[in-house]
Coordinates of C-alpha atoms in Angstrom, one line a residue:
M1 CA 0.0 0.0 0.0
T2 CA 1.3 3.4 -1.0
H3 CA 0.9 6.5 1.2
I4 CA 0.5 9.7 -0.8
A5 CA 0.4 13.1 0.7
W6 CA -1.8 15.3 -1.6
L7 CA -1.4 19.0 -1.5
G8 CA -4.3 21.2 -2.7
K9 CA -7.0 23.5 -1.5
K10 CA -10.7 23.2 -0.6
T11 CA -12.5 26.1 -2.1
P12 CA -15.9 25.9 -4.0
F13 CA -16.0 26.5 -7.7
C14 CA -12.3 25.6 -8.2
G15 CA -11.7 22.8 -10.8
N16 CA -8.5 21.7 -9.0
V17 CA -10.5 21.0 -5.9
T18 CA -12.8 18.6 -7.7
Y19 CA -9.8 17.0 -9.3
G20 CA -7.9 16.6 -6.1
L21 CA -10.7 15.3 -4.0
S22 CA -12.1 12.9 -6.6
T23 CA -8.6 11.5 -7.2
T24 CA -7.8 11.0 -3.6
E25 CA -11.1 9.2 -3.1
A26 CA -10.3 6.9 -6.1
L27 CA -6.9 6.2 -4.7
R28 CA -8.3 5.3 -1.3
A29 CA -10.8 3.0 -3.0
R30 CA -7.8 1.1 -4.5
G31 CA -6.3 0.6 -1.1
H32 CA -3.8 3.4 -1.1
Q33 CA -3.4 5.6 2.0
T34 CA -3.8 9.3 1.2
S35 CA -3.5 12.4 3.4
F36 CA -5.0 15.7 2.1
I37 CA -3.0 18.8 3.0
H38 CA -4.9 21.9 2.1
F39 CA -5.1 25.7 2.7
D40 CA -8.1 26.0 4.9
N41 CA -7.5 27.0 8.5
P42 CA -9.8 29.8 9.7
K43 CA -9.5 30.8 13.3
A44 CA -12.4 31.2 15.8
P45 CA -13.0 34.9 16.5
G46 CA -10.9 36.2 19.4
S47 CA -8.9 33.0 19.8
G48 CA -6.0 31.1 18.2
T49 CA -8.1 27.9 17.9
S50 CA -8.7 26.5 14.5
L51 CA -12.3 26.0 13.5
L52 CA -11.1 22.9 11.7
A53 CA -9.3 21.3 14.7
N54 CA -11.2 18.1 14.1
D55 CA -10.4 18.0 10.4
P56 CA -9.0 14.5 9.6
D57 CA -6.7 16.1 7.0
V58 CA -4.0 18.7 7.5
S59 CA -5.0 22.3 7.3
L60 CA -2.4 25.0 6.5
P61 CA -3.0 28.6 7.5
Y62 CA -3.2 31.3 4.9
L63 CA -3.4 35.1 4.6
V64 CA -5.3 35.4 1.3
K65 CA -7.0 32.8 -0.8
S66 CA -8.7 33.4 -4.1
Q67 CA -9.8 31.5 -7.2
V68 CA -6.4 32.2 -8.7
Y69 CA -3.7 32.2 -6.0
T70 CA -3.1 31.5 -2.3
I71 CA -0.8 33.5 0.0
P72 CA 0.2 31.3 2.9
S73 CA 0.7 32.6 6.5
P74 CA 4.3 33.0 7.6
G75 CA 4.2 29.7 9.5
A76 CA 2.7 27.6 6.7
Q77 CA 6.0 26.3 5.4
R78 CA 7.1 25.1 8.9
E79 CA 3.7 23.5 9.4
L80 CA 3.9 21.8 6.0
R81 CA 7.4 20.4 6.8
E82 CA 6.3 19.2 10.3
S83 CA 3.2 17.5 8.7
L84 CA 5.2 15.7 6.1
E85 CA 7.8 14.6 8.7
R86 CA 4.9 13.2 10.9
L87 CA 3.0 11.6 8.0
Q88 CA 6.1 10.1 6.3
P89 CA 4.4 9.6 2.9
D90 CA 6.0 7.5 0.2
L91 CA 5.3 10.4 -2.3
V92 CA 4.0 13.9 -2.3
H93 CA 1.5 15.0 -5.1
A94 CA 0.9 18.7 -5.3
S95 CA -2.1 20.1 -7.2
L96 CA -0.4 23.5 -7.5
T97 CA -2.4 26.3 -6.0
L98 CA -0.4 29.3 -7.4
S99 CA 1.3 29.9 -4.1
P100 CA 4.8 30.8 -3.0
L101 CA 5.0 27.3 -1.4
D102 CA 4.9 25.8 -4.9
F103 CA 8.4 27.1 -5.4
R104 CA 9.8 25.8 -2.1
L105 CA 8.3 22.3 -2.3
P106 CA 11.1 20.7 -4.5
E107 CA 13.8 21.7 -2.0
L108 CA 11.7 20.6 1.0
C109 CA 10.9 17.2 -0.5
Q110 CA 14.5 16.7 -1.6
Q111 CA 15.6 17.3 2.0
L112 CA 13.1 14.7 3.2
G113 CA 14.0 12.3 0.5
V114 CA 10.4 12.0 -0.8
P115 CA 9.5 12.0 -4.6
L116 CA 7.5 15.0 -5.6
V117 CA 4.8 15.1 -8.3
A118 CA 3.0 18.3 -9.4
T119 CA -0.3 18.6 -11.3
F120 CA 0.0 21.9 -13.3
H121 CA -3.4 23.1 -14.5
P122 CA -3.5 26.9 -14.9
P123 CA -6.0 27.7 -17.7
F124 CA -4.8 28.8 -21.0
D125 CA -6.0 29.6 -24.5
A126 CA -4.9 28.7 -28.0
S127 CA -2.4 31.6 -28.2
L128 CA 0.0 29.5 -26.2
R129 CA 1.0 28.1 -29.5
N130 CA 2.5 31.4 -30.4
L131 CA 4.3 32.2 -27.1
T132 CA 2.5 35.6 -27.1
A133 CA 2.3 37.7 -24.0
G134 CA -0.7 37.4 -21.6
T135 CA -1.6 36.4 -18.1
Q136 CA -1.7 32.7 -18.8
Q137 CA 1.6 32.8 -20.7
L138 CA 3.3 34.7 -18.0
T139 CA 2.2 32.2 -15.4
Y140 CA 3.7 29.4 -17.5
Q141 CA 6.9 31.4 -17.9
L142 CA 7.1 32.1 -14.2
Y143 CA 6.6 28.5 -13.2
A144 CA 8.8 26.7 -15.8
P145 CA 12.1 27.0 -13.9
A146 CA 10.5 25.7 -10.7
L147 CA 8.7 22.8 -12.5
S148 CA 12.0 21.6 -13.7
K149 CA 12.9 20.8 -10.1
Y150 CA 9.8 18.5 -9.6
D151 CA 10.3 14.8 -10.2
R152 CA 7.3 14.7 -12.5
V153 CA 4.9 17.4 -13.7
I154 CA 1.4 16.2 -14.8
V155 CA -0.3 18.2 -17.5
F156 CA -3.7 17.5 -19.2
S157 CA -2.7 17.7 -22.9
D158 CA 0.1 17.4 -25.4
L159 CA -0.3 21.1 -26.1
Q160 CA 0.6 22.0 -22.5
A161 CA 3.5 19.6 -22.5
E162 CA 4.9 21.0 -25.7
F163 CA 4.6 24.5 -24.4
L164 CA 6.4 23.8 -21.1
A165 CA 9.1 21.9 -23.0
R166 CA 9.7 25.0 -25.1
L167 CA 10.0 27.0 -21.9
G168 CA 12.8 24.7 -20.7
V169 CA 11.1 22.0 -18.7
R170 CA 12.8 18.7 -19.5
E171 CA 10.5 16.4 -21.5
D172 CA 11.4 13.4 -19.3
R173 CA 9.9 15.4 -16.4
L174 CA 6.5 15.8 -18.1
A175 CA 3.6 13.3 -18.0
V176 CA 0.4 13.8 -20.0
I177 CA -2.4 12.4 -17.9
P178 CA -5.8 13.8 -18.7
N179 CA -8.6 14.2 -16.2
G180 CA -11.0 11.3 -15.8
V181 CA -14.6 11.0 -14.7
D182 CA -16.6 8.1 -13.1
T183 CA -18.7 6.9 -16.0
N184 CA -20.8 4.8 -13.7
Q185 CA -21.8 8.0 -11.9
W186 CA -22.1 10.3 -14.9
Y187 CA -24.2 8.5 -17.5
P188 CA -27.1 9.2 -19.8
T189 CA -30.7 8.3 -19.0
A190 CA -32.2 6.5 -22.0
P191 CA -35.8 7.6 -21.3
Q192 CA -34.7 11.3 -21.3
K193 CA -32.2 11.2 -24.2
E194 CA -33.8 8.8 -26.6
S195 CA -37.4 7.6 -26.0
G196 CA -38.9 10.7 -24.5
I197 CA -40.5 8.6 -21.7
A198 CA -41.1 10.7 -18.5
P199 CA -38.7 10.0 -15.6
A200 CA -40.0 8.1 -12.6
K201 CA -41.5 10.3 -9.9
G202 CA -39.3 11.1 -6.9
T203 CA -36.0 10.8 -8.8
A204 CA -33.6 13.6 -9.1
V205 CA -34.2 13.7 -12.9
H206 CA -38.0 14.0 -12.3
Q207 CA -37.4 16.9 -9.8
V208 CA -35.1 18.7 -12.2
R209 CA -37.4 18.2 -15.1
S210 CA -40.4 19.5 -13.0
R211 CA -38.5 22.7 -12.4
L212 CA -37.3 23.2 -15.9
G213 CA -40.5 22.3 -17.8
P214 CA -40.9 20.3 -21.0
E215 CA -38.6 22.3 -23.3
R216 CA -35.3 20.8 -24.7
V217 CA -32.5 21.9 -22.4
F218 CA -29.4 23.7 -23.5
L219 CA -27.1 23.9 -20.5
Y220 CA -24.1 25.9 -19.2
L221 CA -22.6 24.7 -15.9
G222 CA -19.6 26.4 -14.4
R223 CA -18.4 29.7 -12.9
I224 CA -20.0 32.9 -14.1
A225 CA -16.8 34.9 -14.6
T226 CA -15.1 36.8 -17.4
E227 CA -12.9 34.0 -18.5
K228 CA -15.9 31.7 -19.0
N229 CA -17.4 34.1 -21.6
V230 CA -21.0 33.3 -20.6
E231 CA -22.2 36.6 -22.0
A232 CA -21.3 35.5 -25.5
L233 CA -23.7 32.5 -25.1
L234 CA -26.4 34.8 -23.7
Q235 CA -26.0 37.3 -26.6
A236 CA -26.3 34.5 -29.2
W237 CA -29.3 33.0 -27.4
R238 CA -31.1 36.4 -27.5
L239 CA -30.4 36.8 -31.2
V240 CA -31.7 33.4 -32.3
N241 CA -35.3 32.2 -32.1
M242 CA -35.0 29.1 -29.9
D243 CA -38.7 28.1 -29.6
G244 CA -39.1 24.8 -27.7
C245 CA -35.7 25.1 -26.1
R246 CA -34.6 26.5 -22.8
L247 CA -31.2 27.9 -21.8
V248 CA -30.2 26.9 -18.3
I249 CA -27.3 28.6 -16.5
V250 CA -26.0 26.6 -13.5
G251 CA -23.3 28.2 -11.4
E252 CA -22.3 31.3 -9.4
G253 CA -19.6 33.9 -9.8
P254 CA -18.8 37.6 -9.9
L255 CA -20.8 38.3 -13.1
R256 CA -24.0 36.5 -12.2
S257 CA -26.1 39.4 -10.9
T258 CA -25.0 41.7 -13.8
L259 CA -25.7 39.1 -16.5
Q260 CA -28.9 37.9 -14.9
N261 CA -30.3 41.5 -14.8
S262 CA -29.4 41.9 -18.4
Y263 CA -30.5 38.5 -19.7
D264 CA -33.3 37.4 -17.5
E265 CA -35.9 36.7 -20.3
D266 CA -35.9 33.2 -21.8
V267 CA -33.0 32.1 -19.5
F268 CA -33.4 29.8 -16.4
W269 CA -30.9 31.0 -13.8
W270 CA -30.5 27.9 -11.6
G271 CA -27.7 29.2 -9.4
Y272 CA -25.0 27.2 -7.7
E273 CA -25.9 23.6 -7.2
S274 CA -24.0 21.8 -4.4
D275 CA -26.0 18.5 -4.5
L276 CA -24.2 15.9 -6.6
A277 CA -27.3 14.0 -7.5
T278 CA -29.0 17.2 -8.8
R279 CA -25.9 18.1 -10.8
I280 CA -26.0 14.7 -12.4
A281 CA -29.7 15.0 -13.1
L282 CA -29.2 18.4 -14.7
L283 CA -26.8 16.9 -17.2
Q284 CA -29.0 13.9 -17.8
C285 CA -31.9 16.3 -18.6
A286 CA -29.7 18.4 -20.9
E287 CA -29.6 17.8 -24.6
V288 CA -26.8 20.2 -25.4
F289 CA -24.0 21.4 -23.2
I290 CA -22.2 24.7 -24.2
L291 CA -18.9 25.9 -22.8
P292 CA -17.9 29.2 -24.4
S293 CA -14.7 29.7 -22.3
L294 CA -11.8 32.0 -23.3
V295 CA -9.3 30.0 -21.2
E296 CA -9.5 26.5 -19.7
G297 CA -7.3 23.7 -18.5
L298 CA -9.3 20.5 -19.1
S299 CA -12.8 21.1 -18.0
L300 CA -14.2 18.5 -15.7
A301 CA -17.7 19.8 -16.4
L302 CA -17.2 19.2 -20.1
L303 CA -16.1 15.6 -19.4
E304 CA -19.1 15.0 -17.1
A305 CA -21.4 16.4 -19.8
M306 CA -19.9 14.1 -22.4
A307 CA -20.2 11.1 -20.1
S308 CA -23.8 12.0 -19.5
G309 CA -24.6 11.8 -23.3
C310 CA -24.9 15.6 -24.0
A311 CA -24.1 17.0 -27.4
C312 CA -21.2 19.2 -26.5
V313 CA -20.1 22.6 -28.0
A314 CA -16.9 24.1 -26.6
T315 CA -14.2 26.5 -27.6
D316 CA -10.6 25.3 -28.3
A317 CA -9.5 26.9 -25.0
G318 CA -7.1 24.7 -23.0
A319 CA -7.4 21.0 -23.9
D320 CA -11.1 21.1 -24.5
G321 CA -10.7 21.3 -28.3
E322 CA -8.5 18.2 -28.2
V323 CA -11.2 16.3 -26.3
L324 CA -13.9 17.0 -28.8
T325 CA -12.0 16.5 -32.1
S326 CA -12.9 13.9 -34.7
G327 CA -16.7 13.9 -34.1
A328 CA -17.0 13.9 -30.3
G329 CA -18.5 17.4 -30.3
I330 CA -18.4 20.8 -32.0
V331 CA -15.3 22.9 -31.5
M332 CA -15.4 26.7 -31.7
S333 CA -12.6 29.3 -31.9
T334 CA -12.3 31.5 -28.8
L335 CA -12.6 34.4 -31.3
G336 CA -16.1 35.5 -32.2
V337 CA -18.0 33.0 -30.0
T338 CA -21.3 34.9 -30.3
S339 CA -21.3 34.8 -34.1
Q340 CA -20.4 31.1 -34.2
L341 CA -23.2 30.3 -31.8
R342 CA -25.7 32.3 -33.9
T343 CA -24.9 29.8 -36.7
L344 CA -24.8 26.7 -34.5
L345 CA -27.8 27.2 -32.3
P346 CA -30.4 27.0 -35.1
V347 CA -28.8 23.8 -36.4
L348 CA -28.8 22.2 -33.0
R349 CA -32.5 23.3 -32.6
D350 CA -33.6 21.9 -35.9
Q351 CA -31.5 18.6 -35.8
P352 CA -32.4 16.5 -32.7
V353 CA -31.0 13.5 -34.6
L354 CA -27.7 15.3 -34.8
T355 CA -27.6 16.2 -31.1
G356 CA -28.5 12.6 -30.2
E357 CA -25.6 11.3 -32.3
L358 CA -23.2 13.9 -30.9
G359 CA -24.2 12.8 -27.4
R360 CA -23.5 9.2 -28.2
Q361 CA -20.1 10.0 -29.7
A362 CA -19.2 12.2 -26.7
R363 CA -19.9 9.4 -24.2
Q364 CA -17.9 7.0 -26.4
R365 CA -14.9 9.3 -26.4
V366 CA -15.0 9.5 -22.6
L367 CA -15.2 5.7 -22.3
Q368 CA -12.2 5.4 -24.6
R369 CA -9.9 8.1 -23.1
Y370 CA -11.2 9.9 -20.1
T371 CA -12.4 7.5 -17.4
M372 CA -11.4 7.9 -13.8
S373 CA -10.1 4.3 -13.9
R374 CA -7.8 5.1 -16.8
N375 CA -6.6 8.2 -14.9
I376 CA -5.8 6.3 -11.7
D377 CA -4.1 3.5 -13.7
S378 CA -1.7 6.2 -15.1
L379 CA -1.1 7.7 -11.7
E380 CA -0.4 4.4 -10.1
R381 CA 2.2 3.6 -12.8
L382 CA 3.8 7.0 -12.3
Y383 CA 3.9 6.7 -8.5
G384 CA 5.3 3.2 -8.7
E385 CA 8.1 4.4 -11.1
L386 CA 9.1 7.2 -8.8
I387 CA 8.9 5.3 -5.5
R388 CA 11.1 2.5 -6.8
R389 CA 14.0 4.8 -7.2
A390 CA 15.4 7.9 -5.4
P391 CA 14.0 11.3 -6.3
L392 CA 15.5 12.8 -9.5
A393 CA 18.3 15.3 -9.0
A394 CA 17.1 18.9 -9.4

């Protein structure tokens, strides 16, 4: 049995949180021991007592934590070292949180004699191919020297690996391991997607369908923030007559109130949904899933929609375009998303046979390449390789 110390953060709406927690759960299911070390250590008012004193995992203190980065407290590095010395893991796997600790981990783990793996998943757009300036590109340029000191760096796509190699990260330190989803949990419901038979009363699908009504569902699920480009979808929906169809926006974020005030007609604003069964049911009720992002890593929401049998439309941001190539979905450019959707939406409205076939192809693609089982198989092989030998020299 291998003991893995997983470093990440527990914050709603962050893709790396879902990735980290689902992966650690899957590793535990296979008999591995995992310890989750995360930035989440709020203090009780007026005292030095942690509100998470009974947390079975390790909580590190922080000064600032956002969707993008984490600023640890001055004592966080010491607490991390003491935690690793106490836990004595066989391997440390860091889901990088864009924190100063990311740059100190290689030296710390080298001192402790523990192999160190990083999952590097900052979002990016297609302009990475040209090494042009921008926030995402600067992040990659900043991190490249530090990533070279990790024993392995996991990325989600060949494009990411090629870009990091061009920035100087040794190719033998890079491992392309895409996200995976549990296809026994995320799956299509035949009555909804094919036969039109009403779902059984009392089920999550029935409850969702009761709220949404009988129209065909076009769904966006994710954060409502600038980089997700939700307004481009809303603009296109307003410009096209989508009789018999309903656009459902599931999620929360800084732009929600502004966009909801501007695009309230003909749009169902579901809000943030924390219940897993309801999120699954939303995708099972959806015929089309649309992801108009300007930047991405590899969207878990997209993979979950594909596994659920949705016809998927996404931009080529991050690795999403790679996932949908060769018939598994419709890929848009990140430029001119509204005009592209103005053309695509009427086709998807008028061609339910097409959306059904796209949904079947999408699930087949996930079964072939993006299952959680396949993801964990790859991680186990990587862990085994590193544990069998001493950590690589920096």
